């Protein structure tokens, strides 16, 4: 049969693209203007490109220090999340026929329905009492709080992997640890990419958790620096938007590079 163009869907996609591109254009336009041009019109194309807005934003926000903090937190969160959450999900997925593990799965997934503001005060007091009101504590919290969604995705994907592969490895003399690291973990590459990208976007862009956990201003992440910058220099929107674009750049590049794994991995993780 001859393929037909679905014009209603195509039109909706085009409109959705415009809804995304228009705010992006406005942000870039404001970042490249001076205050006088911005006062004249926020939507007009810049007459002259004021690249000095980016250098000034770097200076007044101590951008590279905050960038380093965000990068360290994101990288360590990513590594610990992939190693620990996949292992826990594997143990649950292969023992779902047991009541204990089935209840444990429901326990983890139920955390998705608990808003963070409800437990925010106890978490802040506990981390402060344990001396974890720093980047180490923040990384641990990201790993723990991400387990609910990650285990939900991992378990569905792992249960779609034929158990005969593991049985064959065991017959060849592989231990349980060897089965996971040599057989299962390499097969988790698509879902690891999905979980990894979602984790990076969350840890990089999160504002509330660093705000209430980090007590030292030297540990401030990019969202915190931008928050302080906006409140302190609220009238200079040109520098503010220049700072936003620089902070947004790395995650936009990563997302555009690996978006196919996000969509494909989420769909595969929802099979069972």
XYZ file of C-alpha atoms in Angstrom:
272
model
C 0.000 0.000 0.000
C 1.138 3.509 -0.756
C 2.312 5.422 2.261
C 0.375 8.567 3.110
C 1.484 11.628 5.007
C -0.416 12.108 8.239
C -0.904 15.854 7.943
C -2.640 16.409 11.335
C 0.232 14.741 13.169
C 2.819 16.531 11.004
C 1.149 19.858 11.759
C 1.187 19.169 15.504
C 4.879 18.264 15.336
C 5.644 21.499 13.455
C 3.723 23.559 16.008
C 5.497 21.770 18.850
C 8.860 22.575 17.254
C 7.909 26.250 17.078
C 6.909 26.235 20.749
C 10.422 25.039 21.564
C 12.358 27.178 19.089
C 10.670 30.482 19.930
C 11.780 30.547 23.620
C 15.244 29.396 22.536
C 15.453 32.235 20.021
C 14.356 34.750 22.662
C 16.980 33.468 25.108
C 19.785 33.700 22.557
C 18.579 37.119 21.412
C 18.544 38.542 24.936
C 21.965 37.051 25.720
C 23.511 38.800 22.692
C 21.965 42.256 23.305
C 22.883 45.133 25.547
C 20.342 46.588 28.029
C 19.335 49.372 25.639
C 18.470 46.974 22.821
C 16.587 44.740 25.253
C 14.558 47.695 26.504
C 13.622 48.572 22.929
C 12.422 45.055 22.043
C 12.995 41.588 23.466
C 11.905 39.848 20.260
C 13.950 41.759 17.704
C 17.159 40.317 16.271
C 20.318 41.801 17.877
C 21.828 44.702 15.961
C 25.286 43.950 17.286
C 26.387 40.730 18.922
C 27.603 41.498 22.449
C 29.749 38.439 23.147
C 31.169 40.187 26.179
C 27.950 39.258 28.009
C 29.240 35.699 28.253
C 32.654 36.689 29.606
C 31.044 39.064 32.108
C 28.638 36.341 33.224
C 31.577 33.980 33.778
C 33.305 36.538 35.977
C 30.380 37.636 38.148
C 29.068 34.092 38.761
C 32.395 32.263 39.192
C 31.072 30.034 36.441
C 33.929 27.560 36.083
C 33.981 26.684 39.794
C 30.250 25.967 39.748
C 30.668 24.079 36.468
C 33.306 21.856 38.075
C 31.038 21.132 41.053
C 28.090 20.256 38.818
C 30.275 18.058 36.626
C 31.722 16.134 39.592
C 28.307 15.594 41.160
C 26.792 14.487 37.851
C 29.626 12.089 36.932
C 29.806 10.349 40.325
C 26.012 10.164 40.537
C 25.924 8.582 37.091
C 28.550 5.937 37.886
C 27.104 4.904 41.259
C 23.554 4.917 39.886
C 24.340 2.594 36.988
C 26.346 0.161 39.118
C 24.061 -0.023 42.146
C 20.572 0.386 40.701
C 21.085 -2.151 37.930
C 22.367 -4.709 40.440
C 19.406 -4.221 42.786
C 16.973 -4.378 39.876
C 18.543 -7.621 38.640
C 18.079 -9.266 42.033
C 14.438 -8.187 42.123
C 13.647 -9.050 38.500
C 14.913 -12.624 38.785
C 13.055 -13.233 42.064
C 9.689 -11.628 41.376
C 8.022 -14.998 42.025
C 9.038 -14.636 45.684
C 6.826 -12.561 47.931
C 9.722 -10.745 49.620
C 11.225 -9.472 46.381
C 7.836 -8.645 44.890
C 6.975 -6.543 47.924
C 10.425 -4.971 47.765
C 9.741 -3.956 44.164
C 6.425 -2.372 45.119
C 8.170 -0.629 48.025
C 10.710 1.003 45.709
C 8.123 1.969 43.086
C 5.822 3.465 45.743
C 8.491 6.110 46.382
C 7.481 7.653 43.046
C 4.290 8.896 44.692
C 6.010 10.713 47.582
C 6.751 14.403 46.823
C 10.170 15.548 47.982
C 8.878 18.618 49.941
C 7.105 16.228 52.329
C 10.385 14.614 53.425
C 12.627 17.615 52.829
C 12.947 18.796 56.443
C 13.799 15.367 57.939
C 16.342 14.768 55.163
C 18.025 18.123 55.788
C 18.242 17.512 59.541
C 19.537 13.964 59.080
C 22.221 14.867 56.543
C 23.371 17.742 58.749
C 23.586 15.444 61.791
C 25.639 12.890 59.818
C 27.948 15.526 58.349
C 26.663 14.838 54.820
C 25.577 18.378 53.993
C 28.168 18.480 51.231
C 28.723 17.113 47.732
C 29.251 13.552 49.003
C 25.886 13.567 50.751
C 24.250 15.128 47.704
C 25.600 12.354 45.465
C 24.313 9.667 47.844
C 20.872 11.276 47.915
C 20.725 11.413 44.118
C 21.589 7.704 43.921
C 18.963 6.774 46.520
C 16.178 9.030 45.232
C 16.717 7.841 41.669
C 16.216 4.191 42.595
C 12.410 4.300 42.373
C 12.203 5.261 38.703
C 15.383 3.433 37.705
C 14.357 0.118 39.256
C 10.955 0.415 37.599
C 12.690 0.793 34.210
C 15.417 -1.795 34.849
C 13.117 -4.541 36.122
C 10.865 -4.360 33.074
C 13.857 -4.568 30.758
C 15.667 -7.359 32.613
C 12.547 -9.519 32.670
C 12.502 -9.350 28.877
C 15.988 -10.920 28.714
C 15.747 -14.727 28.260
C 16.790 -16.536 31.424
C 18.293 -19.292 29.248
C 21.314 -17.045 28.694
C 22.048 -17.084 32.420
C 21.462 -20.823 32.696
C 23.953 -21.432 29.901
C 26.544 -19.253 31.662
C 26.000 -21.120 34.943
C 26.478 -24.463 33.149
C 29.787 -23.128 31.835
C 30.876 -22.488 35.447
C 29.961 -18.819 35.860
C 29.017 -17.597 39.358
C 26.022 -15.375 40.099
C 28.277 -12.299 40.124
C 29.888 -13.457 36.897
C 26.489 -13.937 35.256
C 25.486 -10.380 36.058
C 28.714 -8.624 35.081
C 29.610 -10.782 32.058
C 26.184 -11.616 30.638
C 23.447 -9.310 31.940
C 25.254 -5.980 32.364
C 26.547 -5.860 28.754
C 22.966 -6.548 27.572
C 21.769 -3.557 29.604
C 23.593 -1.079 27.369
C 20.428 0.467 25.827
C 18.657 0.827 29.166
C 21.880 1.988 30.849
C 22.058 4.757 28.247
C 18.478 5.746 29.026
C 18.945 5.735 32.803
C 22.303 7.479 32.451
C 20.965 10.336 30.355
C 17.945 10.872 32.587
C 20.216 10.813 35.648
C 22.598 13.345 34.090
C 19.766 15.708 33.207
C 18.351 15.454 36.717
C 21.624 15.862 38.632
C 22.828 18.687 36.373
C 19.625 20.743 36.395
C 18.324 20.055 39.902
C 17.918 23.116 42.080
C 15.960 22.189 45.214
C 18.140 19.393 46.606
C 21.454 21.310 46.351
C 19.721 24.369 47.799
C 18.675 22.602 51.017
C 21.650 20.202 51.366
C 24.808 22.141 50.485
C 25.982 24.378 53.312
C 29.264 25.635 51.822
C 29.045 28.255 49.094
C 32.201 26.788 47.539
C 30.173 23.646 46.687
C 27.470 25.594 44.835
C 26.261 24.060 41.589
C 25.297 25.925 38.431
C 21.566 26.221 39.271
C 22.459 27.683 42.682
C 24.944 30.134 41.183
C 22.367 31.256 38.650
C 19.783 31.680 41.386
C 22.108 33.922 43.384
C 23.112 35.743 40.216
C 19.508 36.428 39.228
C 18.505 37.680 42.657
C 21.591 39.836 43.059
C 21.747 41.219 39.516
C 18.099 40.883 38.586
C 18.083 43.999 36.381
C 20.810 42.700 34.048
C 18.895 40.059 32.107
C 21.510 40.018 29.351
C 24.131 38.485 31.631
C 21.557 36.229 33.253
C 20.476 34.675 29.951
C 24.097 34.339 28.846
C 24.750 32.358 32.020
C 21.659 30.197 31.428
C 22.744 29.328 27.904
C 26.242 28.320 29.003
C 24.828 26.075 31.725
C 22.281 24.557 29.371
C 24.731 23.822 26.571
C 26.372 20.571 27.774
C 23.084 18.817 28.572
C 21.468 19.935 25.315
C 24.399 18.477 23.383
C 24.247 15.187 25.297
C 20.494 14.917 24.889
C 20.581 15.602 21.148
C 23.359 13.052 20.738
C 21.583 10.263 22.631
C 17.856 11.022 22.508
C 17.137 7.856 20.502
C 18.313 5.766 23.475
C 15.988 7.623 25.842
C 12.908 6.874 23.748
C 13.913 3.330 22.840
C 15.001 2.419 26.348
C 11.845 3.694 28.027
C 9.681 1.754 25.568
C 11.694 -1.436 26.089
C 11.572 -0.973 29.852
C 7.782 -0.882 29.716
C 7.430 -4.285 28.012
C 6.665 -6.123 31.248
